[in-house]
PDB file of C-alpha atoms in Angstrom:
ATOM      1  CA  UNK A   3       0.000   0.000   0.000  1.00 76.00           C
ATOM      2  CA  UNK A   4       1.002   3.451  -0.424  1.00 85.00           C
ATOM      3  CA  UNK A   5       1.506   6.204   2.529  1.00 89.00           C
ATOM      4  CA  UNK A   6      -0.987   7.937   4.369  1.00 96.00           C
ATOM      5  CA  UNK A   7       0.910  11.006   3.577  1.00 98.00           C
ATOM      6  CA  UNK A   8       1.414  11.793   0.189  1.00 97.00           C
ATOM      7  CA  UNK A   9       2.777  14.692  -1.727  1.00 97.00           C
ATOM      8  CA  UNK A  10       1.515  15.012  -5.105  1.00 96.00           C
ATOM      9  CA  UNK A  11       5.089  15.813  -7.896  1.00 94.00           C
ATOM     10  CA  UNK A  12       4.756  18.422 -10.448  1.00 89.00           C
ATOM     11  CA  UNK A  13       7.795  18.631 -12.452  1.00 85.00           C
ATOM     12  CA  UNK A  14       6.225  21.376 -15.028  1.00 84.00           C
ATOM     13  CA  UNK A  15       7.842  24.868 -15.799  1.00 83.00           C
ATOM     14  CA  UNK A  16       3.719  26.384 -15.505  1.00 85.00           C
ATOM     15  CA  UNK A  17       1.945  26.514 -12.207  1.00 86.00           C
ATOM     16  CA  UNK A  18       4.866  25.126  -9.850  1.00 91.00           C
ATOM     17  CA  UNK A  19       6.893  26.582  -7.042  1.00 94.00           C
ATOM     18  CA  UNK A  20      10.259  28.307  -8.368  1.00 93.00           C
ATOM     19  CA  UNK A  21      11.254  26.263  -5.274  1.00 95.00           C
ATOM     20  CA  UNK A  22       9.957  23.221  -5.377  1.00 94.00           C
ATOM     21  CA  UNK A  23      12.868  20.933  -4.882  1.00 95.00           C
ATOM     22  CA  UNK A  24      13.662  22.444  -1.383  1.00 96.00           C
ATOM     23  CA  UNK A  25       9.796  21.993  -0.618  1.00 97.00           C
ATOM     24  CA  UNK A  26       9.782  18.029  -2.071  1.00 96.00           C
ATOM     25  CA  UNK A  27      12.578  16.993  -0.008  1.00 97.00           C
ATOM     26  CA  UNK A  28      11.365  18.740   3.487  1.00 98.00           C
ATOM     27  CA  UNK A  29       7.754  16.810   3.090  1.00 98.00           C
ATOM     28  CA  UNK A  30      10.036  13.603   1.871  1.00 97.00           C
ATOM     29  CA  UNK A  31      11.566  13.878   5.563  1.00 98.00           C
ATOM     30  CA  UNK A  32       8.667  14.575   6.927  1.00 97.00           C
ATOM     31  CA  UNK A  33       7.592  11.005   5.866  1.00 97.00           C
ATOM     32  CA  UNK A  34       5.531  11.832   2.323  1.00 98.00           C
ATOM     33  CA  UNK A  35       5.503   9.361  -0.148  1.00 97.00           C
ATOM     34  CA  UNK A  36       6.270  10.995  -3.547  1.00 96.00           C
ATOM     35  CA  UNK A  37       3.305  10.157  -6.138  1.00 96.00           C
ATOM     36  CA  UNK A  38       2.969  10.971  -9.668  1.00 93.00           C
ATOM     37  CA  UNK A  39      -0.808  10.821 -10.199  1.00 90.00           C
ATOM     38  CA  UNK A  40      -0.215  10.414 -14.052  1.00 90.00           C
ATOM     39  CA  UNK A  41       2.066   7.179 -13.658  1.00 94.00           C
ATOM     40  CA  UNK A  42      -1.042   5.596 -11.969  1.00 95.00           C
ATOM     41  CA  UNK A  43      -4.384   3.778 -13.374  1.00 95.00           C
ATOM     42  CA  UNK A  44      -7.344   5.398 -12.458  1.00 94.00           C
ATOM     43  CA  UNK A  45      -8.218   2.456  -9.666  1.00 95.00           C
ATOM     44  CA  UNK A  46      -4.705   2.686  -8.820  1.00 96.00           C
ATOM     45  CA  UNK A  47      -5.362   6.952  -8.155  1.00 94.00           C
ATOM     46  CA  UNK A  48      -8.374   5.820  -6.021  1.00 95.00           C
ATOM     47  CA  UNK A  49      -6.818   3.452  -3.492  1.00 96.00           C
ATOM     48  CA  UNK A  50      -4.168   6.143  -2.899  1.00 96.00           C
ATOM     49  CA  UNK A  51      -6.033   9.091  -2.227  1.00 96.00           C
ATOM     50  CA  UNK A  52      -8.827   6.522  -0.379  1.00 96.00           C
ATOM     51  CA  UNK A  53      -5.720   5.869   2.194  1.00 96.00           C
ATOM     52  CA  UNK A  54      -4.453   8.992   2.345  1.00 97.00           C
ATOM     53  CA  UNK A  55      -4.689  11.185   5.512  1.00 97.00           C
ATOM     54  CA  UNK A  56      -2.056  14.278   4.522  1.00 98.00           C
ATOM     55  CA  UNK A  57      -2.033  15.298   0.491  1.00 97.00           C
ATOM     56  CA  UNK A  58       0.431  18.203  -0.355  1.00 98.00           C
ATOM     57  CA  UNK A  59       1.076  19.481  -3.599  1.00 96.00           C
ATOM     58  CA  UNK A  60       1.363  21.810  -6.495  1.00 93.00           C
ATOM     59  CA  UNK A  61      -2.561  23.286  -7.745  1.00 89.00           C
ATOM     60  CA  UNK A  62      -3.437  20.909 -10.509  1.00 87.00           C
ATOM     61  CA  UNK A  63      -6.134  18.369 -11.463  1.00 87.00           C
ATOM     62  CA  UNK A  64      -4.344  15.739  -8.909  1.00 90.00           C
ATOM     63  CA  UNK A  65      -6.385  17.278  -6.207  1.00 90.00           C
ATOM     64  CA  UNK A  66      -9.435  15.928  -8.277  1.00 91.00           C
ATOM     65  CA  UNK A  67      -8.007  12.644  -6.177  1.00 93.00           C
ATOM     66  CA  UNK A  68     -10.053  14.461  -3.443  1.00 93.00           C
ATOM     67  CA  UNK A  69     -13.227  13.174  -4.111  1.00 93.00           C
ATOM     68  CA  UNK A  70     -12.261   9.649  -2.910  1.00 95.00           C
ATOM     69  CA  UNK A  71     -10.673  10.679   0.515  1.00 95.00           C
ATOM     70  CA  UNK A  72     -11.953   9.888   3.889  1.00 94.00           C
ATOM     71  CA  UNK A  73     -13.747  12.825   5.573  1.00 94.00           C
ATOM     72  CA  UNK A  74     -11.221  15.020   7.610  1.00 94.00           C
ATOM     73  CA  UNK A  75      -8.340  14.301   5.104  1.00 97.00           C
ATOM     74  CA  UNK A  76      -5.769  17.149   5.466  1.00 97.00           C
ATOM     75  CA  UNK A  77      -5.274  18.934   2.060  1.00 96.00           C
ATOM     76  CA  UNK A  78      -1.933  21.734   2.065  1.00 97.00           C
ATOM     77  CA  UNK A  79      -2.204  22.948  -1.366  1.00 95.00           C
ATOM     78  CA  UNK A  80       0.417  25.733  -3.352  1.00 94.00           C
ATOM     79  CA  UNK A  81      -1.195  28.376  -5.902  1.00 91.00           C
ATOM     80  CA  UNK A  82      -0.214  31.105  -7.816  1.00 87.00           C
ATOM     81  CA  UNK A  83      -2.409  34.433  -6.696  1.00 85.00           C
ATOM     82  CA  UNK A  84      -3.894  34.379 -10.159  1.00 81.00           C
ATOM     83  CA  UNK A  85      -5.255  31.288  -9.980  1.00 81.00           C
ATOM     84  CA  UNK A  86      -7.387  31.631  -6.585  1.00 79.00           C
ATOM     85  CA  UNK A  87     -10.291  32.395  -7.642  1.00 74.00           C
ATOM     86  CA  UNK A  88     -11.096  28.729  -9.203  1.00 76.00           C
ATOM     87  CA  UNK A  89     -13.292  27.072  -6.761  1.00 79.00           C
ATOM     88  CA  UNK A  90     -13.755  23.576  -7.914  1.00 87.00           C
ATOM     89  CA  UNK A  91     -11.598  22.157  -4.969  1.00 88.00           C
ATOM     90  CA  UNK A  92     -13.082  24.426  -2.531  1.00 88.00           C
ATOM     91  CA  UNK A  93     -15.951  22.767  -3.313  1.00 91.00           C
ATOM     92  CA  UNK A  94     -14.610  19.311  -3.507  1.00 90.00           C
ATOM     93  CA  UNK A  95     -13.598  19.835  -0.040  1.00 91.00           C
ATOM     94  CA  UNK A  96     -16.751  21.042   1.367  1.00 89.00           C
ATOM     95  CA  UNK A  97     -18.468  17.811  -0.230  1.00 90.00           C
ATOM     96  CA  UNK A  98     -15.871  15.472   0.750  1.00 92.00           C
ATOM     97  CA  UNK A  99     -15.189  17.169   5.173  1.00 92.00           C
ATOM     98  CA  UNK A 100     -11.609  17.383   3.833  1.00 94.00           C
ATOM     99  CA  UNK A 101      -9.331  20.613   5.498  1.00 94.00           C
ATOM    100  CA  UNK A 102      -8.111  22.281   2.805  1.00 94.00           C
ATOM    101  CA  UNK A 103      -5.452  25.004   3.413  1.00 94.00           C
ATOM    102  CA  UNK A 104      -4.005  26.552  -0.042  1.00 93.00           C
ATOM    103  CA  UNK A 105      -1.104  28.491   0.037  1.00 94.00           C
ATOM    104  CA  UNK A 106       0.185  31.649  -2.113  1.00 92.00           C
ATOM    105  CA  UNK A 107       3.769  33.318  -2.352  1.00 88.00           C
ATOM    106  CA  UNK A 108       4.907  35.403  -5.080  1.00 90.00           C
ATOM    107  CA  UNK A 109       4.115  35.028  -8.530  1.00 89.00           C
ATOM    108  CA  UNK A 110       6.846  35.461 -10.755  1.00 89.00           C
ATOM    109  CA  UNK A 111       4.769  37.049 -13.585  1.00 89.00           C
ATOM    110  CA  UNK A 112       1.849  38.781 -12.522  1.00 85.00           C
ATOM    111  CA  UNK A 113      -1.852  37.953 -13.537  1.00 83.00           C
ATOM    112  CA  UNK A 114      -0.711  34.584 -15.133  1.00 85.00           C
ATOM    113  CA  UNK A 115      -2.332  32.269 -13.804  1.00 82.00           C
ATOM    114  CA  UNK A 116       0.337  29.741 -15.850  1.00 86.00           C
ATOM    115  CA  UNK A 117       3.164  31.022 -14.185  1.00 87.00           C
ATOM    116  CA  UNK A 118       5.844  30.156 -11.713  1.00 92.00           C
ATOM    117  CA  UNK A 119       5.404  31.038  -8.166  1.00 93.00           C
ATOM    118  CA  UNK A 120       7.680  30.922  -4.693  1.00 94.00           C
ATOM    119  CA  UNK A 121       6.596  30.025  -1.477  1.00 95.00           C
ATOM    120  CA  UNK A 122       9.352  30.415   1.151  1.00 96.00           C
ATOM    121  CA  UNK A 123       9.719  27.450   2.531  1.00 97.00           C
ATOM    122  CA  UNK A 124       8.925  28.535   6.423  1.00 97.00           C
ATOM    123  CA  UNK A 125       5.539  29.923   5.483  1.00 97.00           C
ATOM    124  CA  UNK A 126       4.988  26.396   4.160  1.00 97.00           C
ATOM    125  CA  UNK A 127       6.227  24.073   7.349  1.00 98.00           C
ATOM    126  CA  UNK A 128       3.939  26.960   9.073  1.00 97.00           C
ATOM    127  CA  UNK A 129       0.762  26.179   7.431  1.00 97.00           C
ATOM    128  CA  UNK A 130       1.832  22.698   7.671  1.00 97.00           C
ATOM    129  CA  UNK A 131       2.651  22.463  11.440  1.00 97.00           C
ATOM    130  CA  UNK A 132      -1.130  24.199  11.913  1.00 96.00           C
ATOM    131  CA  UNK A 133      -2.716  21.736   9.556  1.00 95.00           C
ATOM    132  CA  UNK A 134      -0.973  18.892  12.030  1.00 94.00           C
ATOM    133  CA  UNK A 135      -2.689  20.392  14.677  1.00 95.00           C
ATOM    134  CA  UNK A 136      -6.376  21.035  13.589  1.00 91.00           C
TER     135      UNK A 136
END
């Protein structure tokens, strides 16, 4: 089986932390299982987000995987600013009693909503010290 903390790789040049490497390898040592959600079968994408308790990640479709968690499954998600006002996985989240805490930094282009973005790494172990807690 897979962990019950996962974070969810995106290895794109759109939509991704300027700084994701530093921010993979603090959730690896935290314990997170790295998944690539497009290396799996769909059945395969259900049983892992069905076990999951902790999903981090990159804003993408991946959180889609939502809609099979348990109720109170912690979500710590990373946006650009531009791209905020998409609710689908608000709502997912609302349907589903998953905690959902998404994150911005600093878009490096503004009003892309396709752009790179930086998160300093303490605002993230922050949120995700809170999100243990709640």
């Amino acid at each position: 089986g897979h962990s019950s903390k996962i974070f969810l790789v995106r290895r794109s040049l759109t939509r991704n932390l300027s700084n994701w490497k530093e921010v993979e390898a603090f959730f690896v040592s935290e314990g997170f299982e790295l998944i690539e959600p497009h290396k799996y079968s769909f059945d395969e994408k259900i049983s892992i987000f069905r076990n999951a308790e902790f999903v981090v990640g990159a804003s993408s479709s991946s959180f889609y995987g939502m809609l099979w968690c348990k109720p109170g499954t912690k979500f710590l998600r990373f946006s650009t600013l531009a791209r905020i006002p998409e609710p689908t996985v608000n709502e997912f989240a609302n349907m589903t009693g998953s905690t959902l805490l998404t994150l911005t930094g600093n878009d490096l282009e503004k009003n892309n909503p396709h752009a790179m973005y930086n998160i300093p790494l303490e605002k993230i172990k922050e949120a995700y010290n809170y999100l243990k807690t709640i």
